[in-house]
mmCIF file of C-alpha atoms in Angstrom:
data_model
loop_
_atom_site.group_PDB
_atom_site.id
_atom_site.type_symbol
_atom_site.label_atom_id
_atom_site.label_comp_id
_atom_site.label_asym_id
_atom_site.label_seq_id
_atom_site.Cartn_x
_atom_site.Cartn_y
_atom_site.Cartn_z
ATOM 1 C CA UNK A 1 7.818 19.878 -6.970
ATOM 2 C CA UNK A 2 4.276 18.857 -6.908
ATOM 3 C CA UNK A 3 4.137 19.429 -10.911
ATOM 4 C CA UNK A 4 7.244 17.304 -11.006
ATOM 5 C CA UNK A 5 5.522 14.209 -8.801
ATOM 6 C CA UNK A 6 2.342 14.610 -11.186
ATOM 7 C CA UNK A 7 4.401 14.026 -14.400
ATOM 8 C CA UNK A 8 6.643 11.543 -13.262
ATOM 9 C CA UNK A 9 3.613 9.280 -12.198
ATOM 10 C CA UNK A 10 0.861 10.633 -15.188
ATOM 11 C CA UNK A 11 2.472 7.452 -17.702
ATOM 12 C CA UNK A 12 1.916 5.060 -15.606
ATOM 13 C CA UNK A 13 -1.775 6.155 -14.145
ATOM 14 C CA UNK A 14 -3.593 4.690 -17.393
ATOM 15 C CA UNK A 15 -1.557 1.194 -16.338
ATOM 16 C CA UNK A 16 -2.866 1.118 -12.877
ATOM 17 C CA UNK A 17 -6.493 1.565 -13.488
ATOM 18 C CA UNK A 18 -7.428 -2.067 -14.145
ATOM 19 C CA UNK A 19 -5.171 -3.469 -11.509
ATOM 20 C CA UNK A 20 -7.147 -4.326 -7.802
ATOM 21 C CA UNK A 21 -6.879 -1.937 -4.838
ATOM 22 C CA UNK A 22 -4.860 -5.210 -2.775
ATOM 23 C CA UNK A 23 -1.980 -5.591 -6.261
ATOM 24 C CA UNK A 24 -1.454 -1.926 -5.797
ATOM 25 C CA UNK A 25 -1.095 -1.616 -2.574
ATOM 26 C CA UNK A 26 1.195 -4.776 -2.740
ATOM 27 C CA UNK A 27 3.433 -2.368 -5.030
ATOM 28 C CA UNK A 28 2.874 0.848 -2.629
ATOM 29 C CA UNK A 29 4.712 -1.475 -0.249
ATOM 30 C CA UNK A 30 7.778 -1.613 -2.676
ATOM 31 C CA UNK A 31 7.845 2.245 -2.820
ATOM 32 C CA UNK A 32 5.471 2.285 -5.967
ATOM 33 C CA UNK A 33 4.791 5.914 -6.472
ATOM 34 C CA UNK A 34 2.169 5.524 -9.305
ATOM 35 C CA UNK A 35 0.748 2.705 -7.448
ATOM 36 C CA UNK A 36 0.458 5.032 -4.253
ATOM 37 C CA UNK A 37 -1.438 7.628 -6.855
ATOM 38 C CA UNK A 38 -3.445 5.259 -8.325
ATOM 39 C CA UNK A 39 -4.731 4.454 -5.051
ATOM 40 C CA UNK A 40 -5.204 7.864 -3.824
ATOM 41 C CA UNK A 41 -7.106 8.873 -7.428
ATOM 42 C CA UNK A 42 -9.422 5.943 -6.878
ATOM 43 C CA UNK A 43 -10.724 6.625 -2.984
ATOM 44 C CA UNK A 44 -10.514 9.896 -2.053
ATOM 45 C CA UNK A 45 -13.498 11.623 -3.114
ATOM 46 C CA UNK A 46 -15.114 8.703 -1.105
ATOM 47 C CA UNK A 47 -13.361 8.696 1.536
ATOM 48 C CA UNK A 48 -13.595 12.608 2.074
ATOM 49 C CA UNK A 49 -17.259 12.240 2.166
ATOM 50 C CA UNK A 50 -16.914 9.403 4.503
ATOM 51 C CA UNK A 51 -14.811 11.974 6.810
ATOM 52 C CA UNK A 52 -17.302 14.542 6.500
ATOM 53 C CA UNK A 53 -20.343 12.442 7.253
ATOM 54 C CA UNK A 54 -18.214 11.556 10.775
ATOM 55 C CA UNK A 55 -16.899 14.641 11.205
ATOM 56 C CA UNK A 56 -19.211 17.353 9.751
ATOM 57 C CA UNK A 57 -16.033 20.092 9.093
ATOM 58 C CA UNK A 58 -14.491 19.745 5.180
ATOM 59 C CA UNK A 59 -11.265 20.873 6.645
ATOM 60 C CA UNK A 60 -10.639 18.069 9.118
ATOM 61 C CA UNK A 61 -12.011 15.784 6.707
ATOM 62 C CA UNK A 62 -9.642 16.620 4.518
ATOM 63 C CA UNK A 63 -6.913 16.568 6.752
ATOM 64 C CA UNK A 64 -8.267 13.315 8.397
ATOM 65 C CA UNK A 65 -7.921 11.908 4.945
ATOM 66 C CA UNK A 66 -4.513 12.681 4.157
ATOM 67 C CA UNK A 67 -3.089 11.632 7.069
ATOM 68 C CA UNK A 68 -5.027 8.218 6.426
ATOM 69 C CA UNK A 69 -3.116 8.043 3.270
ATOM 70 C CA UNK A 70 -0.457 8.597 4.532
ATOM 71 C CA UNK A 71 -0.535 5.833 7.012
ATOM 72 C CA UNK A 72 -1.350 3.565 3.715
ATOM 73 C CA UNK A 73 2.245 4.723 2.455
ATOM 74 C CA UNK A 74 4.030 4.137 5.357
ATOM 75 C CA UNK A 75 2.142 0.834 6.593
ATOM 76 C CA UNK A 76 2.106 -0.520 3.259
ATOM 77 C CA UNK A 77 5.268 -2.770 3.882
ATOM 78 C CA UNK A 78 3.682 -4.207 6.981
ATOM 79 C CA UNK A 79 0.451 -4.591 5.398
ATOM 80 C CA UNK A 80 -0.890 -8.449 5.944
ATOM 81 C CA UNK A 81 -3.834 -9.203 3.205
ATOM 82 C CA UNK A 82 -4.889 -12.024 5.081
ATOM 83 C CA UNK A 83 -7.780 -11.858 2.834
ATOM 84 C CA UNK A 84 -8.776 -8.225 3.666
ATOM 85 C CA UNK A 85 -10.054 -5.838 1.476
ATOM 86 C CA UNK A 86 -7.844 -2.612 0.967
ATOM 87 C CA UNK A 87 -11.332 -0.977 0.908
ATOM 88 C CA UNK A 88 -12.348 -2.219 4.256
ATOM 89 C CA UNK A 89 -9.261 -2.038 6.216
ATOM 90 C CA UNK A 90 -8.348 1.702 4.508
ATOM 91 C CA UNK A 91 -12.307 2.596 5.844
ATOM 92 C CA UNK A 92 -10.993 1.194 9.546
ATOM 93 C CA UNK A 93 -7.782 3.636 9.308
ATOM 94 C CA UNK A 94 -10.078 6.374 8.521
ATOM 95 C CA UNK A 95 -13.134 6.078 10.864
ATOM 96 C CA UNK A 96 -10.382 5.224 13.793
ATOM 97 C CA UNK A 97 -8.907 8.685 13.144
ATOM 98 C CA UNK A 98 -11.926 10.820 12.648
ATOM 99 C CA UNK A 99 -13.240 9.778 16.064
ATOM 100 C CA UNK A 100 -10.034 9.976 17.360
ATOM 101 C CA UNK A 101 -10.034 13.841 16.089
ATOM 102 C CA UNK A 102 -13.907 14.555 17.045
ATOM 103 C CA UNK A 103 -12.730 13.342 20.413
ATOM 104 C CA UNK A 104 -10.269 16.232 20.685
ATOM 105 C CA UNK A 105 -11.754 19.765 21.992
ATOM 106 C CA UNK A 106 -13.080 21.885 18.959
ATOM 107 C CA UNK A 107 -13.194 25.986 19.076
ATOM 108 C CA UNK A 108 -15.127 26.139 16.434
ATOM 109 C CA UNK A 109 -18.775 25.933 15.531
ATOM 110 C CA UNK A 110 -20.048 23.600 13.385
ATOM 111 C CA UNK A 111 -20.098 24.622 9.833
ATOM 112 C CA UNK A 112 -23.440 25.185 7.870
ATOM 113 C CA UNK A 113 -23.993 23.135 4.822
ATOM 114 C CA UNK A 114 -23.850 24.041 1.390
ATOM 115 C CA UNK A 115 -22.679 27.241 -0.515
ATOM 116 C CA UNK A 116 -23.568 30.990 -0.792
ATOM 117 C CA UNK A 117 -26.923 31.131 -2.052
ATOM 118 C CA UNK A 118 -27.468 31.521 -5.366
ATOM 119 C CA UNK A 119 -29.618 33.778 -7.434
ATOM 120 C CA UNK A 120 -30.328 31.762 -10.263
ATOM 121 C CA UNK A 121 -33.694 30.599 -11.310
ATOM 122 C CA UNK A 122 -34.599 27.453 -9.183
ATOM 123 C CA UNK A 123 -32.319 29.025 -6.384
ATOM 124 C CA UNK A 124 -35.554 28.602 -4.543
ATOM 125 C CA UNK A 125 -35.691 24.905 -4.095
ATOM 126 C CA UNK A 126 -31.773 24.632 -4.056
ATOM 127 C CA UNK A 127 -31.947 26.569 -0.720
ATOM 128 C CA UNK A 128 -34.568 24.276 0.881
ATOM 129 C CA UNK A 129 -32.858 21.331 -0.198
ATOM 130 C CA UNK A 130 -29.322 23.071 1.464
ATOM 131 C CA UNK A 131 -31.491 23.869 4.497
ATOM 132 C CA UNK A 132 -32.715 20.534 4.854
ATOM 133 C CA UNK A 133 -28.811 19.384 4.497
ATOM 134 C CA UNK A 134 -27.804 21.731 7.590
ATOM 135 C CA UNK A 135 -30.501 20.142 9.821
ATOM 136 C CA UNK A 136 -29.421 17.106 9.030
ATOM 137 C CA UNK A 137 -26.042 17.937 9.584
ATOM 138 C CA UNK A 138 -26.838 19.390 13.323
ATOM 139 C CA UNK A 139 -28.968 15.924 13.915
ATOM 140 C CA UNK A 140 -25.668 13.892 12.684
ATOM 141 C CA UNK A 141 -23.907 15.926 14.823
ATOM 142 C CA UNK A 142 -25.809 15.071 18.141
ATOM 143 C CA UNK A 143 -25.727 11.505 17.531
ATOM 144 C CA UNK A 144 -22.932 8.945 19.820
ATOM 145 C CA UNK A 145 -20.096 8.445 17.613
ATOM 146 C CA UNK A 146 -20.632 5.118 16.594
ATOM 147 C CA UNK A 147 -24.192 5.425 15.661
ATOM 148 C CA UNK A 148 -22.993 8.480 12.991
ATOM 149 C CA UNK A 149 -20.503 6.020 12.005
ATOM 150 C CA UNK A 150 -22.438 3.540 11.425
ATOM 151 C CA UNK A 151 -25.114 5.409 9.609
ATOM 152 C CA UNK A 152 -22.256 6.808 7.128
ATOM 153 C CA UNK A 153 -21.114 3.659 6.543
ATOM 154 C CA UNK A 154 -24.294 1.887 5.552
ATOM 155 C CA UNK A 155 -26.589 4.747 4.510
ATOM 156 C CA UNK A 156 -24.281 7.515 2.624
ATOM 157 C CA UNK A 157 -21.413 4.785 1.622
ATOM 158 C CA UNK A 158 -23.831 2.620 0.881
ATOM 159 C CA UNK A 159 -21.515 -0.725 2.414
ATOM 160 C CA UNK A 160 -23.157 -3.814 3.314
ATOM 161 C CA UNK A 161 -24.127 -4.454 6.279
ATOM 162 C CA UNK A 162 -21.206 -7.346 6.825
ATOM 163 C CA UNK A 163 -18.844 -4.930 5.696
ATOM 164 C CA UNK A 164 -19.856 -2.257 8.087
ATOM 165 C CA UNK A 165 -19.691 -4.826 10.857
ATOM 166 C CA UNK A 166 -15.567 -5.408 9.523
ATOM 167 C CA UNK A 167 -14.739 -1.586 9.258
ATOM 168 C CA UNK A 168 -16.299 -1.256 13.006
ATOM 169 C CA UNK A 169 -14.906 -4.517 14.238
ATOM 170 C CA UNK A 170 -18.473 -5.598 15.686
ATOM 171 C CA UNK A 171 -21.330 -7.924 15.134
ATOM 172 C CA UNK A 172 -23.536 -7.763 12.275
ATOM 173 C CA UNK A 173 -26.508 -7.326 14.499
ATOM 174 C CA UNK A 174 -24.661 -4.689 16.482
ATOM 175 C CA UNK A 175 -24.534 -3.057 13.127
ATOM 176 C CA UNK A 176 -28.057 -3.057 12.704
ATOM 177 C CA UNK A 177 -29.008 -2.107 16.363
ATOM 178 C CA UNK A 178 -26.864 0.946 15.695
ATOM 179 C CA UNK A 179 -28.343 1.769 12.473
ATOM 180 C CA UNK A 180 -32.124 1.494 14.105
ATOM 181 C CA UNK A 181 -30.786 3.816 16.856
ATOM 182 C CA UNK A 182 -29.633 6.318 14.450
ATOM 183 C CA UNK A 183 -32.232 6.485 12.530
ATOM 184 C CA UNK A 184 -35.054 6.694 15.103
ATOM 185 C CA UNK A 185 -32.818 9.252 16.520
ATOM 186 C CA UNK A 186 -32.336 11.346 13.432
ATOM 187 C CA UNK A 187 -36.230 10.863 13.243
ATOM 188 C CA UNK A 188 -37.130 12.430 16.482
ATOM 189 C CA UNK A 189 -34.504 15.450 15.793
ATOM 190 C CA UNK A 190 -35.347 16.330 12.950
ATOM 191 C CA UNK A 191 -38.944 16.319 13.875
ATOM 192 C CA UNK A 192 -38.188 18.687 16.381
ATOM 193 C CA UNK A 193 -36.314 21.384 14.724
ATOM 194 C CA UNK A 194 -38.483 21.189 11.695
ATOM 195 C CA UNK A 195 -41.785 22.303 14.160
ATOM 196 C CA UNK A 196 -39.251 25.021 15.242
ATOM 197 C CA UNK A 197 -38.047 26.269 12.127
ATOM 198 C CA UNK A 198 -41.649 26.373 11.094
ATOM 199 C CA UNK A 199 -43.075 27.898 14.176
ATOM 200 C CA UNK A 200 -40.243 30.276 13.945
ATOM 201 C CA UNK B 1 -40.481 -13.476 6.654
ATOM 202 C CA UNK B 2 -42.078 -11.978 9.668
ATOM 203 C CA UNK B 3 -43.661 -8.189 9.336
ATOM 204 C CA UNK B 4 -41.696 -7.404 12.382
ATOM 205 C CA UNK B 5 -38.414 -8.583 10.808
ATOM 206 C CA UNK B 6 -39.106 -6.283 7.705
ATOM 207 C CA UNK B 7 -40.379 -3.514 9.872
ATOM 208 C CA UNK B 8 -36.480 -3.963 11.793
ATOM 209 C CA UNK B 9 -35.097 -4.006 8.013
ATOM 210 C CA UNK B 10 -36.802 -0.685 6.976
ATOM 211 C CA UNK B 11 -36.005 0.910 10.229
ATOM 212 C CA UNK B 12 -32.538 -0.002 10.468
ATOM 213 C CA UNK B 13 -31.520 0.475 6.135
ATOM 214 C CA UNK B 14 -34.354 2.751 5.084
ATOM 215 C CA UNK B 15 -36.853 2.750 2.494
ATOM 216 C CA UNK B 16 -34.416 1.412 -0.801
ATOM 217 C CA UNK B 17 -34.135 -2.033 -1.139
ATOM 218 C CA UNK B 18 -30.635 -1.820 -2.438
ATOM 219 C CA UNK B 19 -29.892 -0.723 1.149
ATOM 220 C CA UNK B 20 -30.984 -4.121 2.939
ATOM 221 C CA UNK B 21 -29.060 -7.316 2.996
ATOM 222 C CA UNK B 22 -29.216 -9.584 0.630
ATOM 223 C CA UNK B 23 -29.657 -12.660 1.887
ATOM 224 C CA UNK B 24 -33.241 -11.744 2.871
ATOM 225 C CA UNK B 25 -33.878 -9.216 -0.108
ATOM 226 C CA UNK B 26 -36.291 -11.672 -1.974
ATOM 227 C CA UNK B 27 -38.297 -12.644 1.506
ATOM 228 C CA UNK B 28 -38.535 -8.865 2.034
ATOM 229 C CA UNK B 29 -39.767 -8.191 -1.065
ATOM 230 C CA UNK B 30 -42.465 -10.567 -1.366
ATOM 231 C CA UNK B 31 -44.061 -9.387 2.188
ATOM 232 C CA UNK B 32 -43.422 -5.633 1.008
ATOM 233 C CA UNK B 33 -45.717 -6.263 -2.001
ATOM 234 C CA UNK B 34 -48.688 -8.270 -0.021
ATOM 235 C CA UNK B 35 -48.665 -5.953 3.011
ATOM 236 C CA UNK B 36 -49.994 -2.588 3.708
ATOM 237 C CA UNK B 37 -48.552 -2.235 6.543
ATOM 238 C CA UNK B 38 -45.243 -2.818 5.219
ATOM 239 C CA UNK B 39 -45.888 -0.623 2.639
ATOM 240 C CA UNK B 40 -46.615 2.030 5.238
ATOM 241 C CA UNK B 41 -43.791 1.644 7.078
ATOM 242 C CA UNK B 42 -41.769 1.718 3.892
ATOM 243 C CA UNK B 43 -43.169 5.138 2.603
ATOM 244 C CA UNK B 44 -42.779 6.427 6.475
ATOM 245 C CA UNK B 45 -38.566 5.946 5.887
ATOM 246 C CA UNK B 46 -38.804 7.338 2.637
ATOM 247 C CA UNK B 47 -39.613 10.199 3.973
ATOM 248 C CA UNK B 48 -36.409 10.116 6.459
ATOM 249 C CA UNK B 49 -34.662 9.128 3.379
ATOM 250 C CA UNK B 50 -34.999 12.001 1.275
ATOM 251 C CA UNK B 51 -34.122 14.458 4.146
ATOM 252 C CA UNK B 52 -30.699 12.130 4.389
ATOM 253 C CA UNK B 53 -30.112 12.722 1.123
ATOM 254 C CA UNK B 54 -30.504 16.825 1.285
ATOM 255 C CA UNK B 55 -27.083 16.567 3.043
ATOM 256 C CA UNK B 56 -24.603 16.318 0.187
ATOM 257 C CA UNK B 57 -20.604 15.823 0.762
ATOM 258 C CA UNK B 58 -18.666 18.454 -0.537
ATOM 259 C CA UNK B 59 -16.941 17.223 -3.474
ATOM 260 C CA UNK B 60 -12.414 17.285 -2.442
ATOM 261 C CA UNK B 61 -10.691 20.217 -3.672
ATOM 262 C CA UNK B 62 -8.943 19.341 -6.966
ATOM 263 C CA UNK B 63 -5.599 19.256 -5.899
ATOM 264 C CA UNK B 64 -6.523 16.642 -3.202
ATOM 265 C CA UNK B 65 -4.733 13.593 -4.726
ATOM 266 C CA UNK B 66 -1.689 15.579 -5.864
ATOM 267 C CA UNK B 67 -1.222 16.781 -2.382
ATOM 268 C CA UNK B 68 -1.430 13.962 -1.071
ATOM 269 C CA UNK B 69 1.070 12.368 -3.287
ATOM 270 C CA UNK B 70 3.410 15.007 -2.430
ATOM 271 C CA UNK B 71 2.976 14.484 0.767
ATOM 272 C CA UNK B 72 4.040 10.995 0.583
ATOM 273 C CA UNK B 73 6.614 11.987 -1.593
ATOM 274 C CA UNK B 74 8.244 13.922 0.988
ATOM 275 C CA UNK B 75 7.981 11.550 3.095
ATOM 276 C CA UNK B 76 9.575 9.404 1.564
ATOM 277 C CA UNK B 77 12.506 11.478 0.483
ATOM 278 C CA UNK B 78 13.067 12.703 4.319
ATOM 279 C CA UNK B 79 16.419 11.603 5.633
ATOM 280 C CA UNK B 80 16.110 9.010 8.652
ATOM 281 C CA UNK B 81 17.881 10.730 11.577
ATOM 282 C CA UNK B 82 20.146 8.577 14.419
ATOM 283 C CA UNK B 83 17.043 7.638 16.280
ATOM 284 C CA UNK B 84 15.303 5.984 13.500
ATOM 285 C CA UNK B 85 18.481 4.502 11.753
ATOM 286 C CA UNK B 86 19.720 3.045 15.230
ATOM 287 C CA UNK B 87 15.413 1.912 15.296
ATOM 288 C CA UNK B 88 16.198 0.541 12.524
ATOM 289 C CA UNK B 89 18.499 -1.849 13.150
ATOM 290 C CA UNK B 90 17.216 -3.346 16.515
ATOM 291 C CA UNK B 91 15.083 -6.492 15.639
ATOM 292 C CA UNK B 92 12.631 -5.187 18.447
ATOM 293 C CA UNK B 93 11.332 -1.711 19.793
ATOM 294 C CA UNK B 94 13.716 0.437 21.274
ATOM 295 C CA UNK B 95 14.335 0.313 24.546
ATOM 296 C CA UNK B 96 16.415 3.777 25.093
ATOM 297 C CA UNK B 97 13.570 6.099 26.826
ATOM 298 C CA UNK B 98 12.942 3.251 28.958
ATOM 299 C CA UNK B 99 16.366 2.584 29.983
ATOM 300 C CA UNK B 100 17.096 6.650 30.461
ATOM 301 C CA UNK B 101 14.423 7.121 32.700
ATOM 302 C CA UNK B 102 15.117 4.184 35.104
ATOM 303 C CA UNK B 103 19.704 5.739 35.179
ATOM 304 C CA UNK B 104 17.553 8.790 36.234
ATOM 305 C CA UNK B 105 15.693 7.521 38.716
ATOM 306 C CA UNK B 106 18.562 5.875 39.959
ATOM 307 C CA UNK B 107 20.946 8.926 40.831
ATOM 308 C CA UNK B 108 18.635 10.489 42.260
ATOM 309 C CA UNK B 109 17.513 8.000 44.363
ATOM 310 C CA UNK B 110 21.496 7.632 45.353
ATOM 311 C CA UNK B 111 21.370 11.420 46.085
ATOM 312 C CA UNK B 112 18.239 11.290 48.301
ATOM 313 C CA UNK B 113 19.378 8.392 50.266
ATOM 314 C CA UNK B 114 23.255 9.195 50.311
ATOM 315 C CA UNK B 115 21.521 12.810 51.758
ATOM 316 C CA UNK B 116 19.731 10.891 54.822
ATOM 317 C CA UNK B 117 23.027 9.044 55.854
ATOM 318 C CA UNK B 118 24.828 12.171 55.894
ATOM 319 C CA UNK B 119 25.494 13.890 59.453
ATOM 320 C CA UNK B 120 22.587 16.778 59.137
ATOM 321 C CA UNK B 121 24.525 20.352 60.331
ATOM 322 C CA UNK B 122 22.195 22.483 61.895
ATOM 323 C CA UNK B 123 23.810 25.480 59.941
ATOM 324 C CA UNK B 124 23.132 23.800 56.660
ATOM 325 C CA UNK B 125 19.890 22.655 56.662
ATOM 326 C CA UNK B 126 16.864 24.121 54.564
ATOM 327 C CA UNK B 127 14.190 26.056 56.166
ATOM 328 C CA UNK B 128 11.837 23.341 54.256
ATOM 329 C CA UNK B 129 8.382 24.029 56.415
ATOM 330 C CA UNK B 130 9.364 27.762 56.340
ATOM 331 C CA UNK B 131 9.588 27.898 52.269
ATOM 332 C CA UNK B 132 6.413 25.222 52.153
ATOM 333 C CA UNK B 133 4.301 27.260 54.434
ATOM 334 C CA UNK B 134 6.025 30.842 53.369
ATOM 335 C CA UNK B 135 6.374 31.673 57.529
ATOM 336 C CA UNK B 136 9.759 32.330 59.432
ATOM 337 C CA UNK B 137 11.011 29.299 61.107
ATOM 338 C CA UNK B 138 10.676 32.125 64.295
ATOM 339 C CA UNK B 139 7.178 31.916 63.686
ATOM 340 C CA UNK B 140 6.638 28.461 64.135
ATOM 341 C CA UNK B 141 8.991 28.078 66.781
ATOM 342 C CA UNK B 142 6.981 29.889 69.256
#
């Protein structure tokens, strides 16, 4: 079936890429399959690394970010543009239910960054770089929720600061008080567990 | 621009410029490129910088998108059942659960107090301290 929705809405993709995220989504409220694709093509590498940033597991980011989409397809008809971005509300769906998911008990141990490593020649520096990536993946981890978010808004997804402030429904400066926190957090962590990985 | 303004900047977007807001970009510049200190501070979150940028996102798996078109697509296709076609039709949120749990508390509220009115036989009554407490109404008794 999946083959069958891919075909049916492959014409129409090439039409949709100069259209705006808000005129699709104004057709993904009619039902607008294509549009709905379209939509989906366009953000969701960025949002899944959005997810992960927040939620440090590719699984639940990837689950995280359906069901986001999801909630674009079935809010779509109520959807008010009032001026909004599709980019900034869509990044208010998604952050909302990634801490709503790191607030639920997890069984599992945070996953390690990166991929098996690799023998090939300049394997050397591609492991230091991927252990570098797990520390600061433990860091992100230890940091209050909205301070990670805020970070992966601004640093890794590269928003402006305003537009952080409308994705986390706060002030600018709260924005940037967050960020500061973060970062001189992150500082002090990574500090620390680089002395210990190189004492140890 | 003040030094401490620029050093709250650097602290707060990190070392690239393309990282701070805009509307104070050109101030921040000029100070960045007549103080040393600045320029300190700016090479000190470069260094935080480049350990942020070891931690790369995992790319989604191919099929991402088309999953989550399906997804939709079966959503879409699903059949409404009664609940959401009677939903449907009520210009506000249904009330049913609402109204269900306050009939229930009702009867048994009639049973409870209906059972207090009633003439209490000594025959028929429940051993209710003797189940509670798990002791022979004997026991107490004594």
């Amino acid at each position: 079936m999946d083959l069958q929705i891919d075909a049916l809405v492959t014409p129409d993709r090439e039409k949709m890429q100069d259209l705006t995220d808000e005129t699709l989504m104004g057709r993904v409220a009619t039902g607008d399959h294509a549009a709905f694709r379209a939509l989906v093509d366009r953000h969701v590498a960025r949002a899944t690394a959005l997810a992960y940033r927040i939620l440090g597991r590719r699984a639940e980011a990837e689950e995280v970010v359906q069901e986001a989409f999801l909630r674009v397809w079935t809010t779509a008809p109520r959807w008010n543009l009032d001026g909004a971005l599709f980019r900034t509300w869509f990044s208010r769906v998604l952050t909302n239910l990634c801490i709503d998911r790191r607030r639920r008990p997890r069984m599992d141990p945070m996953e390690a960054a990166g991929d098996p490593a690799d023998p090939s020649p300049g394997a050397d520096a591609a492991i230091e770089e991927r252990q570098r990536g797990a520390l600061v993946a433990a860091a992100m981890a230890e940091l209050p929720e909205r301070q990670r978010v805020a970070l992966a808004l601004c640093y890794w997804q590269e928003m402006s600061n305003i537009e952080a402030a409308e994705v986390m429904q706060i002030s600018v400066g709260a924005v940037e008080s967050l960020l500061v926190r973060a970062r001189r957090s992150l500082k002090e962590k990574l500090a620390h567990r680089l002395g210990r990985s190189e004492q140890g | 621009m003040r030094l401490e303004r620029l050093q709250q900047i650097i602290d707060a977007y990190g070392a690239d410029p393309a990282r701070w807001p805009g509307a104070e970009l050109a101030a921040a510049e000029a100070l960045l490129a007549r103080s040393a200190e600045a320029r300190a501070a700016l090479a000190e979150a470069r260094r935080l910088d480049d350990m942020l940028d070891a931690w790369t996102a995992p790319a989604p798996d191919p099929w991402a998108a088309q999953r989550i078109a399906g997804a939709a697509h079966e959503l879409a296709q699903r059949r409404p059942g009664l609940r959401e076609r009677l939903a449907a039709l009520l210009p506000f949120e249904p009330v049913w659960p609402q109204l269900a749990g306050l009939a229930a508390a009702l009867v048994i509220g009639f049973f409870i107090g209906f059972g207090d009115f009633a003439e209490p036989d000594a025959g028929d009554t429940l051993d209710v301290a003797g189940i509670v407490l798990g002791i022979s109404s004997w026991e107490y008794s004594l």
